[in-house]
Amino acid sequence: MNIKLSAIKSGPPDAIATATLMVETRGQSFIEITGEVLRFIGEARANTGALLIFMRHTSASLVIQENADPDVRADLATALGRLAPADAGWGHDIEGPDDMPAHVKTMLTGVSLQVPVIDGALALGTWQGIYVAEHRSRPHRREVVLQFIGDKR
Amino acid sequence: MNIKLSAIKSGPPDAIATATLMVETRGQSFIEITGEVLRFIGEARANTGALLIFMRHTSASLVIQENADPDVRADLATALGRLAPADAGWGHDIEGPDDMPAHVKTMLTGVSLQVPVIDGALALGTWQGIYVAEHRSRPHRREVVLQFIGDKR
Amino acid sequence: MNIKLSAIKSGPPDAIATATLMVETRGQSFIEITGEVLRFIGEARANTGALLIFMRHTSASLVIQENADPDVRADLATALGRLAPADAGWGHDIEGPDDMPAHVKTMLTGVSLQVPVIDGALALGTWQGIYVAEHRSRPHRREVVLQFIGDKR
């Protein structure tokens, strides 16, 4: 194992910028929002700081995953379906057989994410995309809060 | 799919406020702390920024989930019990059969969360509550750090 | 249940410090980076604020877990192997049988973490260590972004 720390860049924060992203979903799927997040970073004139992404729901979540082969997202959905199957004898079933699995999947993948912003760019890796993971079967309107704290260009 | 970005509100940060929440738990359960988090936001005079919630333990975690039907929390506990059963032949068993499953459940659900604060209010969705998830069988005293960075009222 | 909130400490943020940690991994394992994170906190002269840790990959993740008994990490790896086995009939298999399980494990454990910093110290619990979780079988070079926002000593 070898660990190396780079030089540290530093400056004072002078901006908090907040916006809401509305995402219309159409059943279980991963919807990429990287482009909209980049647009927010640009319009907010974000330079260096932390971007918070927050999902305001309990049956849809946020996932950063591979943006190249779409088979990866299909397999991720399969994996979640195995961890939280519809026919697992849930007590909470009044909102349909897809509801409780959606809550479990949301708990396992999470509703808050942070991505560093450096010199006006999201510090994502080459193969990382930001996705809204819709876990319900029917279309939903999902609200995602974007908030940048840092310094401005 | 349809994605829409709202107007961006912006201002400089001028406050970091930090406090510790002590939560006495009584065996495996989800303990809602939304009220105490709101009290912190109020006492810190938080206006707009990011609230960090951090669990200082490795066998209890933080979960944002449905605050309406208590059956949802019961099913979430059932789901975690299936993903990390007590009788799965764990190597680490000196602290009791509930300890290693508690570590796995904590790893899967996480110890750090962030929630945006907008205009003095937590930007939670209507059905979202913030919970301490106790994964051990016996009562524990759990420390949760709350930290707001943003601007003050 | 008993919940108690401590007194609130407060001050303005005046620093953003950013660095990159390079971690050379050697197959599936948990690599502790707590020492390097502490070095960053020291060199950045961080006093009170939030530390963001971000993994720039989709088949390695970040986990805060027990730093005492190494059997815990072995069991955590076993648990992840059961939740995402190599022989589960994945569609995405062109990068080897360990690749898709690595994506699933990364999704379940996450790529962004935040830890509060208080009076120049990481507010980790006694038994908490910060780990890079390598989920691929072969050695990889992993980039982790460290970013502190808060006030400086």
Short mmCIF file of N, CA and C in Angstrom, two decimals, chain B residues 13-26 31-33 36 39-40 43-44 52-59 82-84 88-95 99-100 102-104 106-109 111-114 141 145-147 149-150 152, chain C residues 1-14 30 48-51 62-67 69 71-80 82-83 107-110 112-118 122-129 148-151:
data_model
loop_
_atom_site.label_atom_id
_atom_site.label_comp_id
_atom_site.label_asym_id
_atom_site.label_seq_id
_atom_site.Cartn_x
_atom_site.Cartn_y
_atom_site.Cartn_z
N PRO B 13 -21.59 32.68 3.19
CA PRO B 13 -21.71 32.01 4.49
C PRO B 13 -21.05 32.85 5.58
N ASP B 14 -21.62 32.90 6.76
CA ASP B 14 -20.98 33.64 7.85
C ASP B 14 -21.02 32.90 9.19
N ALA B 15 -21.41 31.60 9.16
CA ALA B 15 -21.51 30.90 10.44
C ALA B 15 -21.21 29.41 10.31
N ILE B 16 -20.49 28.88 11.30
CA ILE B 16 -20.38 27.44 11.53
C ILE B 16 -20.91 27.21 12.94
N ALA B 17 -21.91 26.37 13.08
CA ALA B 17 -22.43 26.07 14.42
C ALA B 17 -22.36 24.57 14.64
N THR B 18 -21.85 24.15 15.79
CA THR B 18 -21.65 22.72 16.07
C THR B 18 -22.23 22.36 17.43
N ALA B 19 -22.89 21.22 17.51
CA ALA B 19 -23.41 20.74 18.79
C ALA B 19 -23.41 19.21 18.78
N THR B 20 -23.59 18.61 19.95
CA THR B 20 -23.66 17.15 20.04
C THR B 20 -25.03 16.75 20.58
N LEU B 21 -25.60 15.74 19.95
CA LEU B 21 -26.88 15.19 20.40
C LEU B 21 -26.59 13.85 21.06
N MET B 22 -27.09 13.66 22.29
CA MET B 22 -26.92 12.37 22.96
C MET B 22 -28.25 11.63 22.86
N VAL B 23 -28.22 10.41 22.33
CA VAL B 23 -29.45 9.64 22.15
C VAL B 23 -29.33 8.33 22.92
N GLU B 24 -30.22 8.12 23.88
CA GLU B 24 -30.23 6.87 24.65
C GLU B 24 -31.15 5.90 23.93
N THR B 25 -30.61 4.78 23.46
CA THR B 25 -31.42 3.83 22.70
C THR B 25 -31.79 2.63 23.58
N ARG B 26 -32.80 1.88 23.16
CA ARG B 26 -33.22 0.69 23.91
C ARG B 26 -33.39 -0.50 22.98
N ILE B 31 -35.03 5.66 15.95
CA ILE B 31 -35.42 6.71 16.89
C ILE B 31 -35.42 8.04 16.15
N GLU B 32 -36.57 8.67 16.05
CA GLU B 32 -36.64 9.91 15.28
C GLU B 32 -35.96 11.06 16.03
N ILE B 33 -35.10 11.80 15.32
CA ILE B 33 -34.41 12.94 15.91
C ILE B 33 -34.73 14.24 15.17
N GLU B 36 -35.24 17.32 17.39
CA GLU B 36 -34.02 17.85 18.02
C GLU B 36 -33.15 18.56 16.98
N ARG B 39 -34.62 21.88 16.51
CA ARG B 39 -34.28 22.75 17.65
C ARG B 39 -32.87 23.31 17.49
N PHE B 40 -31.95 22.47 17.03
CA PHE B 40 -30.57 22.93 16.79
C PHE B 40 -30.54 24.04 15.75
N GLU B 43 -31.91 27.20 17.40
CA GLU B 43 -31.01 27.80 18.39
C GLU B 43 -29.74 28.36 17.75
N ALA B 44 -29.33 27.73 16.64
CA ALA B 44 -28.13 28.20 15.93
C ALA B 44 -28.46 29.39 15.02
N LEU B 52 -24.75 19.08 8.53
CA LEU B 52 -24.10 17.77 8.56
C LEU B 52 -24.54 17.04 9.83
N ILE B 53 -24.93 15.77 9.69
CA ILE B 53 -25.29 14.93 10.83
C ILE B 53 -24.33 13.75 10.79
N PHE B 54 -23.64 13.50 11.91
CA PHE B 54 -22.59 12.47 11.92
C PHE B 54 -22.71 11.57 13.14
N MET B 55 -22.79 10.27 12.93
CA MET B 55 -22.91 9.27 13.99
C MET B 55 -21.51 8.79 14.39
N ARG B 56 -21.15 8.93 15.67
CA ARG B 56 -19.79 8.61 16.12
C ARG B 56 -19.64 7.14 16.55
N HIS B 57 -20.32 6.23 15.85
CA HIS B 57 -20.30 4.82 16.25
C HIS B 57 -20.24 3.92 15.02
N THR B 58 -19.94 2.62 15.24
CA THR B 58 -19.81 1.68 14.13
C THR B 58 -20.89 0.58 14.16
N SER B 59 -21.83 0.68 15.10
CA SER B 59 -22.93 -0.31 15.14
C SER B 59 -24.29 0.38 15.29
N ARG B 82 -32.46 -9.45 7.12
CA ARG B 82 -32.25 -10.47 6.08
C ARG B 82 -30.90 -10.28 5.39
N LEU B 83 -30.47 -9.02 5.23
CA LEU B 83 -29.19 -8.75 4.55
C LEU B 83 -28.00 -9.08 5.46
N ALA B 84 -28.20 -9.01 6.77
CA ALA B 84 -27.12 -9.29 7.73
C ALA B 84 -27.68 -10.10 8.90
N ALA B 88 -25.01 -15.98 10.43
CA ALA B 88 -24.36 -16.13 9.13
C ALA B 88 -22.91 -16.59 9.26
N GLY B 89 -22.53 -17.07 10.44
CA GLY B 89 -21.17 -17.59 10.60
C GLY B 89 -20.11 -16.51 10.56
N TRP B 90 -20.28 -15.45 11.33
CA TRP B 90 -19.31 -14.35 11.36
C TRP B 90 -18.06 -14.76 12.13
N GLY B 91 -16.90 -14.26 11.70
CA GLY B 91 -15.64 -14.50 12.41
C GLY B 91 -15.55 -13.68 13.70
N HIS B 92 -16.07 -12.44 13.63
CA HIS B 92 -16.05 -11.53 14.80
C HIS B 92 -17.31 -11.78 15.63
N ASP B 93 -17.19 -12.59 16.70
CA ASP B 93 -18.39 -12.88 17.49
C ASP B 93 -18.18 -12.69 18.99
N ILE B 94 -17.03 -12.12 19.37
CA ILE B 94 -16.73 -11.96 20.80
C ILE B 94 -17.60 -10.93 21.50
N GLU B 95 -18.25 -10.04 20.73
CA GLU B 95 -19.13 -9.06 21.38
C GLU B 95 -20.60 -9.44 21.29
N ASP B 99 -23.55 -8.21 17.22
CA ASP B 99 -22.56 -7.16 16.97
C ASP B 99 -22.14 -7.07 15.51
N MET B 100 -21.74 -8.21 14.93
CA MET B 100 -21.27 -8.16 13.54
C MET B 100 -22.41 -7.76 12.58
N ALA B 102 -24.70 -5.77 13.27
CA ALA B 102 -24.85 -4.32 13.48
C ALA B 102 -23.79 -3.55 12.68
N HIS B 103 -22.56 -4.08 12.62
CA HIS B 103 -21.52 -3.41 11.82
C HIS B 103 -21.92 -3.42 10.33
N VAL B 104 -22.41 -4.56 9.84
CA VAL B 104 -22.80 -4.64 8.42
C VAL B 104 -23.94 -3.66 8.11
N THR B 106 -24.66 -0.95 9.67
CA THR B 106 -24.14 0.42 9.73
C THR B 106 -23.40 0.76 8.45
N MET B 107 -22.60 -0.19 7.94
CA MET B 107 -21.88 0.04 6.69
C MET B 107 -22.85 0.29 5.54
N LEU B 108 -23.96 -0.46 5.49
CA LEU B 108 -24.91 -0.35 4.38
C LEU B 108 -25.75 0.93 4.44
N THR B 109 -25.99 1.46 5.64
CA THR B 109 -26.88 2.62 5.76
C THR B 109 -26.11 3.92 6.01
N VAL B 111 -22.98 6.55 8.19
CA VAL B 111 -22.87 7.34 9.41
C VAL B 111 -22.83 8.84 9.17
N SER B 112 -22.80 9.28 7.91
CA SER B 112 -22.86 10.72 7.66
C SER B 112 -23.97 11.07 6.69
N LEU B 113 -24.65 12.16 6.99
CA LEU B 113 -25.81 12.63 6.21
C LEU B 113 -25.71 14.13 6.10
N GLN B 114 -26.20 14.68 5.00
CA GLN B 114 -26.32 16.13 4.92
C GLN B 114 -27.71 16.51 4.46
N ARG B 141 -25.79 4.47 24.51
CA ARG B 141 -25.78 5.93 24.52
C ARG B 141 -25.04 6.35 23.26
N VAL B 145 -23.06 14.16 16.06
CA VAL B 145 -22.62 15.54 15.90
C VAL B 145 -23.51 16.25 14.88
N LEU B 146 -23.94 17.46 15.21
CA LEU B 146 -24.71 18.31 14.30
C LEU B 146 -23.85 19.50 13.96
N GLN B 147 -23.74 19.82 12.69
CA GLN B 147 -22.93 20.98 12.32
C GLN B 147 -23.56 21.70 11.12
N ILE B 149 -23.19 24.82 8.39
CA ILE B 149 -22.33 25.84 7.76
C ILE B 149 -23.19 26.61 6.77
N GLY B 150 -23.26 27.94 6.95
CA GLY B 150 -24.09 28.73 6.06
C GLY B 150 -24.22 30.15 6.57
N LYS B 152 -26.53 33.12 8.78
CA LYS B 152 -27.37 33.19 9.97
C LYS B 152 -28.50 34.19 9.79
N MET C 1 -36.45 6.32 25.66
CA MET C 1 -35.60 7.18 24.83
C MET C 1 -35.41 8.54 25.49
N ASN C 2 -34.17 9.02 25.42
CA ASN C 2 -33.82 10.30 26.01
C ASN C 2 -32.87 10.99 25.05
N ILE C 3 -33.19 12.22 24.66
CA ILE C 3 -32.35 12.94 23.70
C ILE C 3 -31.94 14.27 24.30
N LYS C 4 -30.66 14.60 24.25
CA LYS C 4 -30.18 15.84 24.85
C LYS C 4 -29.24 16.55 23.89
N LEU C 5 -29.45 17.86 23.73
CA LEU C 5 -28.64 18.67 22.82
C LEU C 5 -27.63 19.48 23.63
N SER C 6 -26.36 19.46 23.23
CA SER C 6 -25.33 20.22 23.96
C SER C 6 -25.39 21.70 23.57
N ALA C 7 -24.61 22.53 24.27
CA ALA C 7 -24.46 23.94 23.92
C ALA C 7 -23.89 24.05 22.51
N ILE C 8 -24.21 25.14 21.84
CA ILE C 8 -23.78 25.33 20.45
C ILE C 8 -22.58 26.26 20.40
N LYS C 9 -21.52 25.82 19.71
CA LYS C 9 -20.35 26.69 19.46
C LYS C 9 -20.46 27.23 18.05
N SER C 10 -20.07 28.47 17.84
CA SER C 10 -20.32 29.09 16.55
C SER C 10 -19.23 30.08 16.15
N GLY C 11 -18.96 30.18 14.85
CA GLY C 11 -17.98 31.14 14.32
C GLY C 11 -18.09 31.19 12.82
N PRO C 12 -17.48 32.17 12.14
CA PRO C 12 -17.58 32.25 10.67
C PRO C 12 -16.55 31.37 9.97
N PRO C 13 -16.89 30.81 8.80
CA PRO C 13 -15.90 30.05 8.03
C PRO C 13 -14.98 31.01 7.29
N ASP C 14 -13.71 30.68 7.20
CA ASP C 14 -12.80 31.54 6.43
C ASP C 14 -11.84 30.76 5.54
N PHE C 30 -9.76 -3.44 2.78
CA PHE C 30 -10.05 -2.14 3.37
C PHE C 30 -8.72 -1.50 3.76
N THR C 48 -12.40 24.29 12.86
CA THR C 48 -13.75 23.73 13.00
C THR C 48 -14.49 23.87 11.67
N GLY C 49 -15.11 22.79 11.24
CA GLY C 49 -15.83 22.80 9.98
C GLY C 49 -16.11 21.38 9.52
N ALA C 50 -16.36 21.21 8.22
CA ALA C 50 -16.73 19.90 7.69
C ALA C 50 -15.68 19.42 6.70
N LEU C 51 -15.29 18.16 6.84
CA LEU C 51 -14.35 17.55 5.91
C LEU C 51 -15.13 16.63 4.97
N LEU C 62 -15.87 4.30 0.02
CA LEU C 62 -15.39 4.82 1.31
C LEU C 62 -16.27 4.27 2.42
N VAL C 63 -15.64 3.80 3.49
CA VAL C 63 -16.39 3.20 4.60
C VAL C 63 -15.77 3.68 5.91
N ILE C 64 -16.59 4.10 6.86
CA ILE C 64 -16.11 4.37 8.22
C ILE C 64 -16.54 3.18 9.06
N GLN C 65 -15.55 2.45 9.62
CA GLN C 65 -15.90 1.27 10.40
C GLN C 65 -14.89 0.99 11.50
N GLU C 66 -15.13 -0.05 12.26
CA GLU C 66 -14.30 -0.40 13.41
C GLU C 66 -12.82 -0.56 13.06
N ASN C 67 -11.98 0.10 13.86
CA ASN C 67 -10.53 0.09 13.64
C ASN C 67 -9.79 -0.84 14.61
N ASP C 69 -10.65 -4.74 15.94
CA ASP C 69 -10.51 -6.15 15.53
C ASP C 69 -10.53 -6.27 13.99
N ASP C 71 -10.91 -8.78 12.24
CA ASP C 71 -11.96 -9.72 11.83
C ASP C 71 -13.22 -8.99 11.36
N VAL C 72 -13.45 -7.79 11.92
CA VAL C 72 -14.64 -7.03 11.51
C VAL C 72 -14.56 -6.71 10.02
N ARG C 73 -13.38 -6.23 9.56
CA ARG C 73 -13.25 -5.90 8.13
C ARG C 73 -13.36 -7.16 7.28
N ALA C 74 -12.81 -8.27 7.74
CA ALA C 74 -12.94 -9.53 6.98
C ALA C 74 -14.42 -9.90 6.85
N ASP C 75 -15.18 -9.77 7.94
CA ASP C 75 -16.61 -10.09 7.90
C ASP C 75 -17.39 -9.10 7.03
N LEU C 76 -16.98 -7.84 7.04
CA LEU C 76 -17.65 -6.85 6.18
C LEU C 76 -17.46 -7.23 4.71
N ALA C 77 -16.25 -7.68 4.37
CA ALA C 77 -15.97 -8.11 2.99
C ALA C 77 -16.80 -9.35 2.65
N THR C 78 -16.92 -10.28 3.61
CA THR C 78 -17.75 -11.48 3.40
C THR C 78 -19.20 -11.07 3.15
N ALA C 79 -19.69 -10.15 3.97
CA ALA C 79 -21.09 -9.69 3.84
C ALA C 79 -21.32 -9.09 2.46
N LEU C 80 -20.40 -8.24 2.01
CA LEU C 80 -20.55 -7.62 0.69
C LEU C 80 -20.49 -8.68 -0.41
N ARG C 82 -21.55 -11.70 -0.20
CA ARG C 82 -22.84 -12.40 -0.24
C ARG C 82 -23.93 -11.55 -0.89
N LEU C 83 -23.86 -10.23 -0.69
CA LEU C 83 -24.87 -9.33 -1.27
C LEU C 83 -24.65 -9.14 -2.77
N MET C 107 -22.02 0.98 -4.94
CA MET C 107 -23.33 1.63 -4.81
C MET C 107 -23.87 1.50 -3.39
N LEU C 108 -23.69 0.32 -2.78
CA LEU C 108 -24.25 0.08 -1.44
C LEU C 108 -23.49 0.80 -0.33
N THR C 109 -22.20 1.05 -0.53
CA THR C 109 -21.41 1.66 0.54
C THR C 109 -21.12 3.13 0.31
N GLY C 110 -21.12 3.58 -0.95
CA GLY C 110 -21.05 5.01 -1.22
C GLY C 110 -19.68 5.58 -1.52
N SER C 112 -19.20 9.24 -1.23
CA SER C 112 -18.97 10.51 -0.53
C SER C 112 -19.27 10.37 0.95
N LEU C 113 -18.41 10.98 1.75
CA LEU C 113 -18.51 10.93 3.22
C LEU C 113 -18.20 12.31 3.76
N GLN C 114 -18.79 12.66 4.88
CA GLN C 114 -18.39 13.90 5.56
C GLN C 114 -18.12 13.61 7.02
N VAL C 115 -17.06 14.21 7.53
CA VAL C 115 -16.72 14.07 8.95
C VAL C 115 -16.55 15.47 9.53
N PRO C 116 -17.21 15.76 10.66
CA PRO C 116 -16.99 17.08 11.27
C PRO C 116 -15.58 17.20 11.85
N VAL C 117 -15.04 18.42 11.81
CA VAL C 117 -13.77 18.74 12.45
C VAL C 117 -14.10 19.73 13.57
N ILE C 118 -13.62 19.45 14.78
CA ILE C 118 -13.91 20.32 15.93
C ILE C 118 -12.62 20.61 16.67
N LEU C 122 -10.49 15.57 14.11
CA LEU C 122 -11.60 14.86 13.45
C LEU C 122 -12.54 14.35 14.54
N ALA C 123 -13.85 14.59 14.38
CA ALA C 123 -14.82 14.17 15.40
C ALA C 123 -15.24 12.72 15.23
N LEU C 124 -14.27 11.84 14.94
CA LEU C 124 -14.57 10.41 14.84
C LEU C 124 -14.82 9.83 16.23
N GLY C 125 -15.64 8.80 16.31
CA GLY C 125 -15.78 8.06 17.56
C GLY C 125 -14.52 7.25 17.83
N THR C 126 -14.37 6.78 19.07
CA THR C 126 -13.18 6.03 19.51
C THR C 126 -12.83 4.86 18.58
N TRP C 127 -13.86 4.15 18.11
CA TRP C 127 -13.61 2.93 17.34
C TRP C 127 -13.78 3.13 15.84
N GLN C 128 -13.88 4.40 15.40
CA GLN C 128 -14.08 4.65 13.97
C GLN C 128 -12.77 4.92 13.24
N GLY C 129 -12.55 4.20 12.14
CA GLY C 129 -11.46 4.48 11.22
C GLY C 129 -12.05 4.75 9.85
N PHE C 148 -11.78 20.55 3.04
CA PHE C 148 -12.24 21.10 4.32
C PHE C 148 -12.86 22.46 4.07
N ILE C 149 -14.05 22.70 4.64
CA ILE C 149 -14.64 24.05 4.64
C ILE C 149 -14.92 24.41 6.09
N GLY C 150 -14.35 25.52 6.55
CA GLY C 150 -14.58 25.92 7.93
C GLY C 150 -13.67 27.07 8.31
N ASP C 151 -13.27 27.11 9.59
CA ASP C 151 -12.32 28.16 9.98
C ASP C 151 -10.95 27.55 10.27
#
